[in-house]
PDB file of C-alpha atoms and ligand atoms in Angstrom:
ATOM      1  CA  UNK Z  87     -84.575   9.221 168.883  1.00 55.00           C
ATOM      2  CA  UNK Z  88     -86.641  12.521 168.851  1.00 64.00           C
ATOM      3  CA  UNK Z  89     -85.896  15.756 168.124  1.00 62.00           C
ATOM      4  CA  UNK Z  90     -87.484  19.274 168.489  1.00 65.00           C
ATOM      5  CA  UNK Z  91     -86.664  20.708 165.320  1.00 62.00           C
ATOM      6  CA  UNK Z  92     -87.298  24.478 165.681  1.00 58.00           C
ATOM      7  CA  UNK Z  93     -87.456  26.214 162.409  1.00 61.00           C
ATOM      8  CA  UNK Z  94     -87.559  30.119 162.107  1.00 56.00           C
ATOM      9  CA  UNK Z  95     -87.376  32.112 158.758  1.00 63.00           C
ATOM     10  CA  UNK Z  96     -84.335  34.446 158.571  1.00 65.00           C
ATOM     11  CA  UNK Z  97     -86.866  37.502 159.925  1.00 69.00           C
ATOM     12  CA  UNK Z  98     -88.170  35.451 162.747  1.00 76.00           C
ATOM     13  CA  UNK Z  99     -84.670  34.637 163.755  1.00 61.00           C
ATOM     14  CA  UNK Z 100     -83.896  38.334 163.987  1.00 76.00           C
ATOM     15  CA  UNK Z 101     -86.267  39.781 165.637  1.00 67.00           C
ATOM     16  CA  UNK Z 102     -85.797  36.570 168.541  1.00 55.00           C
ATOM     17  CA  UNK Z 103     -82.367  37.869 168.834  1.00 56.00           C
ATOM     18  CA  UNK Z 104     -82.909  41.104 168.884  1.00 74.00           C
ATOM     19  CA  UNK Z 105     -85.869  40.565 172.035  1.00 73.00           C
ATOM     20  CA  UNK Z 106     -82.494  38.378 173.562  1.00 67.00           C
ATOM     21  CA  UNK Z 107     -80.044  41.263 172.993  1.00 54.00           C
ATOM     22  CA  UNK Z 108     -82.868  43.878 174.640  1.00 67.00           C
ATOM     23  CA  UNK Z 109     -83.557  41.571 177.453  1.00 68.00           C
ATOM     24  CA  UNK Z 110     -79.542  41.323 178.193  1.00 64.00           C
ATOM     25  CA  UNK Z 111     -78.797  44.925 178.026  1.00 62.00           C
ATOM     26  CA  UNK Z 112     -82.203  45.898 180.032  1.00 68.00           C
ATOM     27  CA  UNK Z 113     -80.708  45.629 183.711  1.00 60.00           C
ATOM     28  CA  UNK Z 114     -78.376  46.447 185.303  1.00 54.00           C
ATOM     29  CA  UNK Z 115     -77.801  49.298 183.139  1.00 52.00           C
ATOM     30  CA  UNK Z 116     -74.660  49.806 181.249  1.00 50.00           C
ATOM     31  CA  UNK Z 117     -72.063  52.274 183.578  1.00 55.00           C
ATOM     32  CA  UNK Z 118     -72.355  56.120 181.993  1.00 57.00           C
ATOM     33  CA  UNK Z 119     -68.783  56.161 179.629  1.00 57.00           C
ATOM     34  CA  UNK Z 120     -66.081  57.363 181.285  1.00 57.00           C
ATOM     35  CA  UNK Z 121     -63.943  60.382 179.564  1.00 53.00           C
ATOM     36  CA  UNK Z 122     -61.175  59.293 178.525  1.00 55.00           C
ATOM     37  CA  UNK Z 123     -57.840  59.827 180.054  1.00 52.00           C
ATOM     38  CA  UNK Z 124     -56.797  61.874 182.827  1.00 50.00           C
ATOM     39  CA  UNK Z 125     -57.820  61.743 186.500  1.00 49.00           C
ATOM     40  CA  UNK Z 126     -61.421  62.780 187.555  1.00 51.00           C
ATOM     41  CA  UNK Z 127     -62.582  65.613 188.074  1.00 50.00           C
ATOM     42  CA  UNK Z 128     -62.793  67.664 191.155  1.00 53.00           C
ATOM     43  CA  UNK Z 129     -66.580  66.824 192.666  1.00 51.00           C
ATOM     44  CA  UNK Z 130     -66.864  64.056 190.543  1.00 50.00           C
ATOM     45  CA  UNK Z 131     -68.559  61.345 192.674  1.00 53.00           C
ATOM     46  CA  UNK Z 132     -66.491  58.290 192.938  1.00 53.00           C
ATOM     47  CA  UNK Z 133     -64.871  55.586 195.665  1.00 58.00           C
ATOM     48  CA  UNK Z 134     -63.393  57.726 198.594  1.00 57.00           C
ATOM     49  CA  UNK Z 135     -59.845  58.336 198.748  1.00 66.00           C
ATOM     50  CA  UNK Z 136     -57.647  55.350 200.178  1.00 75.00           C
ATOM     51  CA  UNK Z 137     -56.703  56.112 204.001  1.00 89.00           C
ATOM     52  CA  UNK Z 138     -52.977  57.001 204.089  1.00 95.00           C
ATOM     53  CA  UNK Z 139     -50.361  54.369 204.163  1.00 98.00           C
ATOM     54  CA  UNK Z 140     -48.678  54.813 208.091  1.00 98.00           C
ATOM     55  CA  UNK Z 141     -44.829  54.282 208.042  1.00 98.00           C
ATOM     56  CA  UNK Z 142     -42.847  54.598 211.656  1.00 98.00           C
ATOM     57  CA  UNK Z 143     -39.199  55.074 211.899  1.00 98.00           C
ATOM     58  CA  UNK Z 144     -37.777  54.309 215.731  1.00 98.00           C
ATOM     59  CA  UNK Z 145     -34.377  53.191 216.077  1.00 98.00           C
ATOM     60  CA  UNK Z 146     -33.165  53.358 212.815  1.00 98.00           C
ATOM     61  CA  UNK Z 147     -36.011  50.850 211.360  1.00 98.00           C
ATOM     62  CA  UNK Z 148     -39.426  51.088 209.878  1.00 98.00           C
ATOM     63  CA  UNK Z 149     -41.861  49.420 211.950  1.00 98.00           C
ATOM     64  CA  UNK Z 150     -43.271  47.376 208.857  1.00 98.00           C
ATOM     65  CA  UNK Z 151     -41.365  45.830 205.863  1.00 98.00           C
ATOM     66  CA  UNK Z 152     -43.915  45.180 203.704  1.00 98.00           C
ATOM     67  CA  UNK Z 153     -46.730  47.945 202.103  1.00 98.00           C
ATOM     68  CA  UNK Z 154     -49.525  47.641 199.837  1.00 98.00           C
ATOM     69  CA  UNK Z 155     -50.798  50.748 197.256  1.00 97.00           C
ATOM     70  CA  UNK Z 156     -53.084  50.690 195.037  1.00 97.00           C
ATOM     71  CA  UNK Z 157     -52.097  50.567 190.596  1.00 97.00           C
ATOM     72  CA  UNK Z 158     -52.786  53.827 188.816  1.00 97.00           C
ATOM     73  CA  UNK Z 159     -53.751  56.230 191.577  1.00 96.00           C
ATOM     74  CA  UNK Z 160     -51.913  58.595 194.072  1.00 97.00           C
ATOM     75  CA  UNK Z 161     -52.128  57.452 197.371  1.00 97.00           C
ATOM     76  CA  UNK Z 162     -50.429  59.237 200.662  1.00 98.00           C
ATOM     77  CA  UNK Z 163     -47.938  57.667 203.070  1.00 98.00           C
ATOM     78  CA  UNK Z 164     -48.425  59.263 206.477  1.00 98.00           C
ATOM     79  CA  UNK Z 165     -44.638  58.808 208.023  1.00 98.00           C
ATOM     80  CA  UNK Z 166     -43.739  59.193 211.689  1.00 98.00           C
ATOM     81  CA  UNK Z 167     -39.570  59.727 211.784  1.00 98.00           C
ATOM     82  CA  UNK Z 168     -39.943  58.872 216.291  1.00 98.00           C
ATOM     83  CA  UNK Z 169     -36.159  59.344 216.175  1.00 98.00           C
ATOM     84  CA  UNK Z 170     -34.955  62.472 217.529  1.00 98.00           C
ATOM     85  CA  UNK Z 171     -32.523  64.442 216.130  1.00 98.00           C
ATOM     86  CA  UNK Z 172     -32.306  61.396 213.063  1.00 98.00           C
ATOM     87  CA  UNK Z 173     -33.313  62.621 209.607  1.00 98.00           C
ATOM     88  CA  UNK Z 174     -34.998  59.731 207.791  1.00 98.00           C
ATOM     89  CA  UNK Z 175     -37.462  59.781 204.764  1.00 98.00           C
ATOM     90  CA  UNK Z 176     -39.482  57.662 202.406  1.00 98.00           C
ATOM     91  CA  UNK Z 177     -38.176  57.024 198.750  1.00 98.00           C
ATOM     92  CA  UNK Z 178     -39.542  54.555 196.343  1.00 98.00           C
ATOM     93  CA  UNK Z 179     -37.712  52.293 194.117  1.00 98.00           C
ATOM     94  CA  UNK Z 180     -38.514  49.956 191.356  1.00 98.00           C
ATOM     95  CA  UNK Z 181     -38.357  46.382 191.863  1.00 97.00           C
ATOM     96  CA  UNK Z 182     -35.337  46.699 194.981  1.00 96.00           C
ATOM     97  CA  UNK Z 183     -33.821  49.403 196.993  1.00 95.00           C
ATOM     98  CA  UNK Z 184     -31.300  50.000 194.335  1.00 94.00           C
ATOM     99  CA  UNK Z 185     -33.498  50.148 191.485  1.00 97.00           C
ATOM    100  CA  UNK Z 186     -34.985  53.223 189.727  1.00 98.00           C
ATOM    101  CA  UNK Z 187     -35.949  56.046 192.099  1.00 98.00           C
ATOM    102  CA  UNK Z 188     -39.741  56.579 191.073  1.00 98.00           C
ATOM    103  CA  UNK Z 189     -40.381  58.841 194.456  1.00 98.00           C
ATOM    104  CA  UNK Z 190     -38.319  60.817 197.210  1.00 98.00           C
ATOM    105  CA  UNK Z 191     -39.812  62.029 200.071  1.00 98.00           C
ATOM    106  CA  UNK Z 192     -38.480  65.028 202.105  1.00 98.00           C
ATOM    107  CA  UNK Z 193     -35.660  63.815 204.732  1.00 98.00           C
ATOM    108  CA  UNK Z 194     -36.766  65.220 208.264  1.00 98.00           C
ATOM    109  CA  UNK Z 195     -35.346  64.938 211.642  1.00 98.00           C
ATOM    110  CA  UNK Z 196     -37.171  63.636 214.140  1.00 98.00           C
ATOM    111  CA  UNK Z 197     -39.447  63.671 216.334  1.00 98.00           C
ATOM    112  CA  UNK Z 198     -41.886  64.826 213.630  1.00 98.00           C
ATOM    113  CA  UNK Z 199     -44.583  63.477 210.535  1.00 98.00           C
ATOM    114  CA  UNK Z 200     -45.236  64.247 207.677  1.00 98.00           C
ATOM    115  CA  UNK Z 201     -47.824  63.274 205.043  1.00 98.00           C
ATOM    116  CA  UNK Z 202     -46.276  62.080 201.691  1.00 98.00           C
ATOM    117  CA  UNK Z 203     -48.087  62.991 198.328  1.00 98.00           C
ATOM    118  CA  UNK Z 204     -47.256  59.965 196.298  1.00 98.00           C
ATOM    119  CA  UNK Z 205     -47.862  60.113 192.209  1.00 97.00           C
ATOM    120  CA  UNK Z 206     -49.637  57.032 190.458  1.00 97.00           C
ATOM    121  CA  UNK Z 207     -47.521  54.486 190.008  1.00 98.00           C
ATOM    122  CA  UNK Z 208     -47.838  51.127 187.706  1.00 97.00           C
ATOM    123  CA  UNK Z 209     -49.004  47.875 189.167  1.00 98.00           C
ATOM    124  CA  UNK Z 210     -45.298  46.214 190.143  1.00 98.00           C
ATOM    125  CA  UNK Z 211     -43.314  45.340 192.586  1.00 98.00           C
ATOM    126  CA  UNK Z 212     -41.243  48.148 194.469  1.00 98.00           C
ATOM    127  CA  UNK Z 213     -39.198  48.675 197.231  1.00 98.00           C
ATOM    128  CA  UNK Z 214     -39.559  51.387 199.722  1.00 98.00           C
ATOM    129  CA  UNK Z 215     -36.217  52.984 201.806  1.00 98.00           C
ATOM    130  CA  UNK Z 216     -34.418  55.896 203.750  1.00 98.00           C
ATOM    131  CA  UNK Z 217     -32.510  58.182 201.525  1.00 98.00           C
ATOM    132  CA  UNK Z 218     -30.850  58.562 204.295  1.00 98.00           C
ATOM    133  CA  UNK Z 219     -30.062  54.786 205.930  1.00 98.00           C
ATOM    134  CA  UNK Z 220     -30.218  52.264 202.879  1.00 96.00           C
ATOM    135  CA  UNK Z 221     -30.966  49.419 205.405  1.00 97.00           C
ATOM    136  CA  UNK Z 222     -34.284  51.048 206.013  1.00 98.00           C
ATOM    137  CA  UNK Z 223     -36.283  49.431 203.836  1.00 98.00           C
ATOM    138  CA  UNK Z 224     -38.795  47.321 202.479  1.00 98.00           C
ATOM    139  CA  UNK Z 225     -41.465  46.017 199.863  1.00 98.00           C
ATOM    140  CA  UNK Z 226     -44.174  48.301 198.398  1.00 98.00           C
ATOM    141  CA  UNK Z 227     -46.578  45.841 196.015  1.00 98.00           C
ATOM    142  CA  UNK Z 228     -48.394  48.096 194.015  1.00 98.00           C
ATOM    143  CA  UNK Z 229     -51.516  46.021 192.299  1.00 97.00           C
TER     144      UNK Z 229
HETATM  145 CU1   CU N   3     -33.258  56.862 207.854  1.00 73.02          CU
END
């Protein structure tokens, strides 16, 4: 059996770690720190915003049943009500249709759109629906 036994002084040891730490903080730089708390501001550079999530309503049904949002940022849901002379809308609920109320959108007749502002909301599961027609509804996974 043979080993290499490399032996450093305390001081030699050091300074070898500290070359190791340099070389793993030299590149990629470390990101600039990010204030904390609150949303960015205006002009700030960043990812763009998220297109709007589209929503139908014809015949007393939303054309999907299941939507996806992103955690911790506002995002828009552009809704088409197709049904004339039906008001419908677009409220979220936590975790089912009957659960907490976290959003309401504006109940509109049709035909007409409108674009929904939706507040951040936590990563979950949540449930989309008509104010209006309870059996409107759907899943929303926020992640
Ligand atoms: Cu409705």
């Amino acid at each position: 059996m043979h080993f290499d036994v490399h032996a450093m002084t305390g001081a030699d040891f050091d300074t070898w770690l500290q070359q190791k730490i340099a070389a793993a903080n030299a590149s990629p730089s470390p990101p600039p720190p990010q204030p904390s708390g609150g949303a960015p501001s205006p002009g700030q550079s960043g990812p763009p915003a998220a297109a709007p999530l589209a929503l139908v309503a014809q015949n007393i049904a939303y054309d999907k049943t299941e939507l996806a949002a992103p955690a911790n940022s506002p995002f828009q849901i552009q809704f088409d009500n197709q049904d004339a002379s039906i008001p419908h809308n677009v409220a979220i609920h936590e975790g089912s249709p009957t659960g907490a109320e976290v959003f309401k959108g504006e109940v509109f007749p049709g035909p007409a759109q409108k674009t929904y502002d939706v507040p951040a909301l936590k990563a979950g599961a949540y449930a989309f629906v008509c104010s209006v027609h309870p059996n409107m509804n759907g899943t929303l996974t926020v992640q």
